[in-house]
Tab-separated table of C-alpha atoms in Angstrom:
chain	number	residue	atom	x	y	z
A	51	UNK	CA	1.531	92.030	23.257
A	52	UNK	CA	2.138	93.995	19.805
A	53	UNK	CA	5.869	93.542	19.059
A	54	UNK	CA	5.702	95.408	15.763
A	55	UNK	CA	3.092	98.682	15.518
A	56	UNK	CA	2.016	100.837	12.449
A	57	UNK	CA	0.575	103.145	14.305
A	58	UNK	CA	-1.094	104.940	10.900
A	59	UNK	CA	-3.412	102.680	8.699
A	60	UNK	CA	-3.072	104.879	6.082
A	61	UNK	CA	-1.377	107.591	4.277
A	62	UNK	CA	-2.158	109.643	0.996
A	63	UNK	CA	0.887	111.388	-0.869
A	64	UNK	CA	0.845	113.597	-3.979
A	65	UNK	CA	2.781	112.351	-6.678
A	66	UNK	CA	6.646	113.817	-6.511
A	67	UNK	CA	6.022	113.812	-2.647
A	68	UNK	CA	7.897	111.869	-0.048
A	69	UNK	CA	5.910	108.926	1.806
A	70	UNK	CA	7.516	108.360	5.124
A	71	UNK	CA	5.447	104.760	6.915
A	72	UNK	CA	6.307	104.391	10.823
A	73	UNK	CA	6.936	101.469	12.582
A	74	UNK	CA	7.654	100.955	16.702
A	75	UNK	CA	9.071	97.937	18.141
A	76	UNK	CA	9.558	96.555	21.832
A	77	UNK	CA	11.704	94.027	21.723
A	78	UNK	CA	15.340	95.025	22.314
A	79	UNK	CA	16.522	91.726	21.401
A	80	UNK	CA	15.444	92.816	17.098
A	81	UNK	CA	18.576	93.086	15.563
A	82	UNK	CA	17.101	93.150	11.722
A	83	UNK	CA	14.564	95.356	10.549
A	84	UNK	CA	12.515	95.150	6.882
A	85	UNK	CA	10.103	97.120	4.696
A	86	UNK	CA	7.614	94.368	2.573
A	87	UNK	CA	5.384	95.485	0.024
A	88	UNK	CA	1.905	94.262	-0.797
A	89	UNK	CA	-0.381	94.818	-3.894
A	90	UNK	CA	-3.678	92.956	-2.939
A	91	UNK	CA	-4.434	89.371	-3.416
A	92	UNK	CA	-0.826	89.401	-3.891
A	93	UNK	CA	2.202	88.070	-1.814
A	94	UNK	CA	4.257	90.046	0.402
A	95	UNK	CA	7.953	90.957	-0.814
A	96	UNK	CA	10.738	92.338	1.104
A	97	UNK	CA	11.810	96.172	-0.031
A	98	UNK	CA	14.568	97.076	1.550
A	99	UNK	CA	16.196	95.978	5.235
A	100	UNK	CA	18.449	97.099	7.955
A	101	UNK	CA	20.758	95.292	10.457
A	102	UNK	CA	20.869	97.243	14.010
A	103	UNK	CA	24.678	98.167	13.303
A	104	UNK	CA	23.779	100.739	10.905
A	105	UNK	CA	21.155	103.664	11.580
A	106	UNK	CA	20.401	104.330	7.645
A	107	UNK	CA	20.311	102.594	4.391
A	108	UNK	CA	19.683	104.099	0.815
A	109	UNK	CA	18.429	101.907	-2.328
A	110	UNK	CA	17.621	104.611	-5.107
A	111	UNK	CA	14.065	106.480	-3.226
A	112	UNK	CA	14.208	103.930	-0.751
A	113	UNK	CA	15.976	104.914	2.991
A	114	UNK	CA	14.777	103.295	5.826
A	115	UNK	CA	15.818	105.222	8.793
A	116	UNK	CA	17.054	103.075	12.136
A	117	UNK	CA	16.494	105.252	15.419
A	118	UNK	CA	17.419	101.956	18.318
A	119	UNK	CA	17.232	104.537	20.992
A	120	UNK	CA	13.990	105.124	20.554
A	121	UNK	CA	12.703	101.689	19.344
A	122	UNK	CA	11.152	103.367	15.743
A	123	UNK	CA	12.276	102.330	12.163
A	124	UNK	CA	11.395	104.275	9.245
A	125	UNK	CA	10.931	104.402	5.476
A	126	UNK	CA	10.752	107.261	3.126
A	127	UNK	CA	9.894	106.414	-0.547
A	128	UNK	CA	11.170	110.122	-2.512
A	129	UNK	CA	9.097	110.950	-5.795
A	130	UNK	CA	6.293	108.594	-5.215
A	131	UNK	CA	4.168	107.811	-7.906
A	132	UNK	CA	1.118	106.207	-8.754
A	133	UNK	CA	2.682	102.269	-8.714
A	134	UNK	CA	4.081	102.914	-5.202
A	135	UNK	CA	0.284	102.432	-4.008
A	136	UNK	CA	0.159	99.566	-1.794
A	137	UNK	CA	0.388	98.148	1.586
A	138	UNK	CA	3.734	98.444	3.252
A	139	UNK	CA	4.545	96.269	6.202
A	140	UNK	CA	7.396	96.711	8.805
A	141	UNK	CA	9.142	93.329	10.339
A	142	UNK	CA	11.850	92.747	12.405
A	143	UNK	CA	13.506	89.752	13.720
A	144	UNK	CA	15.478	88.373	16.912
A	145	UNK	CA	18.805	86.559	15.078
A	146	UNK	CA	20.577	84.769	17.565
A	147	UNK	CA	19.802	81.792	15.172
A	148	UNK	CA	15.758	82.603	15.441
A	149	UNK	CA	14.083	82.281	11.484
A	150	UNK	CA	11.035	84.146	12.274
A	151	UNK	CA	9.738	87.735	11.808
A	152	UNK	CA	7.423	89.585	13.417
A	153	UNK	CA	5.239	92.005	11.258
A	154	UNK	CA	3.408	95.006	11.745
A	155	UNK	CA	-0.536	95.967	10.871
A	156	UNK	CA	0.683	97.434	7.148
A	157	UNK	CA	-0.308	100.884	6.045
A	158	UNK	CA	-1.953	101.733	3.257
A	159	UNK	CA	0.076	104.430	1.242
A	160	UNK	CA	-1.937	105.886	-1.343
A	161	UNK	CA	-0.159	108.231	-3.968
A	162	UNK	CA	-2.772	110.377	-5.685
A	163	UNK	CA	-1.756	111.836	-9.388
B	261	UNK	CA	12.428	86.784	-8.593
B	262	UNK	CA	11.941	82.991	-6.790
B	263	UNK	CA	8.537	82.500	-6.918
B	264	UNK	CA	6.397	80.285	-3.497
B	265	UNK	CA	3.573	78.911	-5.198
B	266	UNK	CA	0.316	78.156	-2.632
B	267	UNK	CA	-2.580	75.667	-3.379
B	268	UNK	CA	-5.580	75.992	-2.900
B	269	UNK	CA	-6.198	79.611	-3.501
B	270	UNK	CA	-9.318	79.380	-1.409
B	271	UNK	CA	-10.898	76.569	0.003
B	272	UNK	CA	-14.379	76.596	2.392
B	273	UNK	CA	-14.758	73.739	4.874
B	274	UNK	CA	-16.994	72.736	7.184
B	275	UNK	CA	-15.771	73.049	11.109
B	276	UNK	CA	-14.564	70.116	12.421
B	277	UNK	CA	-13.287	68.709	8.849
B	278	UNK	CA	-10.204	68.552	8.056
B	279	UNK	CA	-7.743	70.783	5.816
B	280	UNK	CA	-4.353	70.455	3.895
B	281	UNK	CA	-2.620	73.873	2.923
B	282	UNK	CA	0.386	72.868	0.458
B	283	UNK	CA	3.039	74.954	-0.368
B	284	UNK	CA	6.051	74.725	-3.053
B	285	UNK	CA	8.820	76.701	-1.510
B	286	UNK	CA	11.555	78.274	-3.548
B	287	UNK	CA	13.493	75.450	-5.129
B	288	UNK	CA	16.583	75.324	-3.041
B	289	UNK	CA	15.544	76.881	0.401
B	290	UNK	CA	16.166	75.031	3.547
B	291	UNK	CA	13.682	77.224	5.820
B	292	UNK	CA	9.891	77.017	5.689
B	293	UNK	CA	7.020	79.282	7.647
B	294	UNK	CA	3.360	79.824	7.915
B	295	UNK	CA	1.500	83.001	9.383
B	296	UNK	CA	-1.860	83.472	9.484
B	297	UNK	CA	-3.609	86.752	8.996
B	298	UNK	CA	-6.843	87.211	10.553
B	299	UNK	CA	-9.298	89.991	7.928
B	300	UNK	CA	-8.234	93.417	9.170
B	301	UNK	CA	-5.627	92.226	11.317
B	302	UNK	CA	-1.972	91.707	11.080
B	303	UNK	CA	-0.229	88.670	9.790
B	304	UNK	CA	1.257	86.670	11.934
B	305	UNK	CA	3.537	84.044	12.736
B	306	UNK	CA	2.518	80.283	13.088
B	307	UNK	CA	5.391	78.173	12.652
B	308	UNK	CA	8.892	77.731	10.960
B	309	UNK	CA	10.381	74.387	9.806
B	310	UNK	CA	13.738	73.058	9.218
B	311	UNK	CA	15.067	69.518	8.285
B	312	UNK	CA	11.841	68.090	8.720
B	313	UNK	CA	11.345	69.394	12.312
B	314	UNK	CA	9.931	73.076	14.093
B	315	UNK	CA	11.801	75.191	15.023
B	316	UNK	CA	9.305	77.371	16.344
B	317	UNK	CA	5.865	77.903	16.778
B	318	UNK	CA	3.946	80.562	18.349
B	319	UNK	CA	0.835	80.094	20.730
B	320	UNK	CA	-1.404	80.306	17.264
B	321	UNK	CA	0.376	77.087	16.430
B	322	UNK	CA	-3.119	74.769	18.276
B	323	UNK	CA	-2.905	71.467	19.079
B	324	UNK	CA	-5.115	71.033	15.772
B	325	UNK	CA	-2.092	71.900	13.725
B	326	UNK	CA	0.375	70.496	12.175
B	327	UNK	CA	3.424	70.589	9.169
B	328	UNK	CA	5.314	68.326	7.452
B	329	UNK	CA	7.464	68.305	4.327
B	330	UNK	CA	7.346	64.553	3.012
B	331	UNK	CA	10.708	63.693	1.290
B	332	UNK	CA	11.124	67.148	-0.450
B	333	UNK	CA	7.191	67.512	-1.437
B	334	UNK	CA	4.860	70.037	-0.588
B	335	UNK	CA	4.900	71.894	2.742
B	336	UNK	CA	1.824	71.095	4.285
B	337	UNK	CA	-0.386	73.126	7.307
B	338	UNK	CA	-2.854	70.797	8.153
B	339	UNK	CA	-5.587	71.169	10.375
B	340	UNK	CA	-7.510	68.692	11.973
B	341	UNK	CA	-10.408	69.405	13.054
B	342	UNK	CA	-10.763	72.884	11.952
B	343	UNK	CA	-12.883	75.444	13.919
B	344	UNK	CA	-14.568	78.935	12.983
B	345	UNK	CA	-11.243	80.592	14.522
B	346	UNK	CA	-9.070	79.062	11.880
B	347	UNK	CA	-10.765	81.431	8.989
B	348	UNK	CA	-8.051	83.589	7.666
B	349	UNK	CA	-5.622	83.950	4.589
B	350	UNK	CA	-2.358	81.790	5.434
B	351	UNK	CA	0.477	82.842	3.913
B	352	UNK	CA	3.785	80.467	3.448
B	353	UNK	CA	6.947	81.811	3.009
B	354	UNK	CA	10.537	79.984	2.341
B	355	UNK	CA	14.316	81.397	2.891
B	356	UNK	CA	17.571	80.447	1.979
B	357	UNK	CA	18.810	79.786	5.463
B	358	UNK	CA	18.034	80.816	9.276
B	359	UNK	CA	18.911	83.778	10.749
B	360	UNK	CA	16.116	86.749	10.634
B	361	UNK	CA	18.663	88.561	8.119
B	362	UNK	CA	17.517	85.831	5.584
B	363	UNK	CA	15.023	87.079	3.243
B	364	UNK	CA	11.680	85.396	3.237
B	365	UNK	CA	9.957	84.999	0.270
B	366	UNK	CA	6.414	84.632	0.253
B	367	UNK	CA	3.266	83.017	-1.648
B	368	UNK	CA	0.054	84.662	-1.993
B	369	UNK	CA	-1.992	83.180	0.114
B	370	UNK	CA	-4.523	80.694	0.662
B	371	UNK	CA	-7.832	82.115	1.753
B	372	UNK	CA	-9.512	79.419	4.580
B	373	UNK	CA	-12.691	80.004	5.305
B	374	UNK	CA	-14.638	77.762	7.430
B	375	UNK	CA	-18.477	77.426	8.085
């Protein structure tokens, strides 16, 4: 089954708008939860992450939002603008000495000017 | 930042011939992956690697493939023999240690396409 869902594809924001990209997990074992970026034809790189002991972390526009209870993680990206157009993809991982992450589908964020 | 460099960019094959996907991790990183992403689908994991043995592999990891890291070289997917299936972009990715708090740092890709 899906571990790790984006349930939007894609999102368009104004510029100076907030872009808040969904992710919903099943696995109550995911203790560590991550926000990678992706320009196309380009690699992956990690954003910003969360462990489970904390429910919120802020890095300048970046927050990403932990809500356990519900199995949902969150970032919002304040004042988007134009280079904030890319694929974002959610991930989350096991610990208990496990490497691997499990990623979602990516959405699309579009910020129009 | 630490750069993963991937080679070949792209490579078409023939099915049932055999492939070699190298990788050059980040210089000093202990932990090596693959996942595969299927066009319009999501990447996923294959396999991490760790002192020159998996760790583990998910039911993508076939028979047909397999990974080494000779003596500090490139880390290699191979796949042997290759079937239509096995089309996708691979993606490797290296961290510092183990533990899913470790960042991973990823290459861009290598886009398989088999005929």
């Amino acid at each position: 089954g899906q571990q790790v869902k984006q349930s939007s594809p894609s999102l368009t924001v104004q510029e100076g708008g907030i872009s808040i990209l969904n992710c919903d997990y099943e696995n109550d074992m995911f203790d560590y939860f991550a926000w990678y970026k992706k320009y196309p034809d380009n690699s992956p790189t990690l954003l910003i992450s969360v462990r489970s002991n904390v429910d919120k972390r802020e890095d300048g526009r970046l927050t990403v939002f932990l809500n356990k209870s519900g199995k949902h993680f969150s970032l919002h990206i304040t004042a988007s603008q134009p280079e904030d157009t890319a694929v974002y993809l959610c991930a989350a991982g096991a610990g208990g000495g496990s490497a691997k992450l499990i990623f979602g589908e990516g959405t699309k964020l579009t910020v129009s000017s | 930042g630490p750069k993963v460099l991937q080679i070949p960019s792209h490579q078409i094959i023939d099915m049932g011939q055999m492939v070699t996907l190298n990788c050059d991790p980040v210089s000093n990183h202990l932990y090596f992956y693959w996942y595969k992403q299927i066009l319009g689908q999501q990447m996923e994991f294959l396999v991490n690697f760790y002192n020159g043995k998996v760790m583990e592999k998910s039911k993508l990891f076939k028979d047909q493939f397999s990974v080494e890291r000779p003596d500090g070289s490139y880390f290699t997917l191979k796949i042997q023999p290759t079937a239509l299936e096995d089309s996708a972009v691979y993606f490797c990715a290296s961290s510092l240690d183990r533990g899913s708090g470790n960042t991973l740092y990823f290459g861009e890709g290598s886009r398989l396409i088999v005929v």
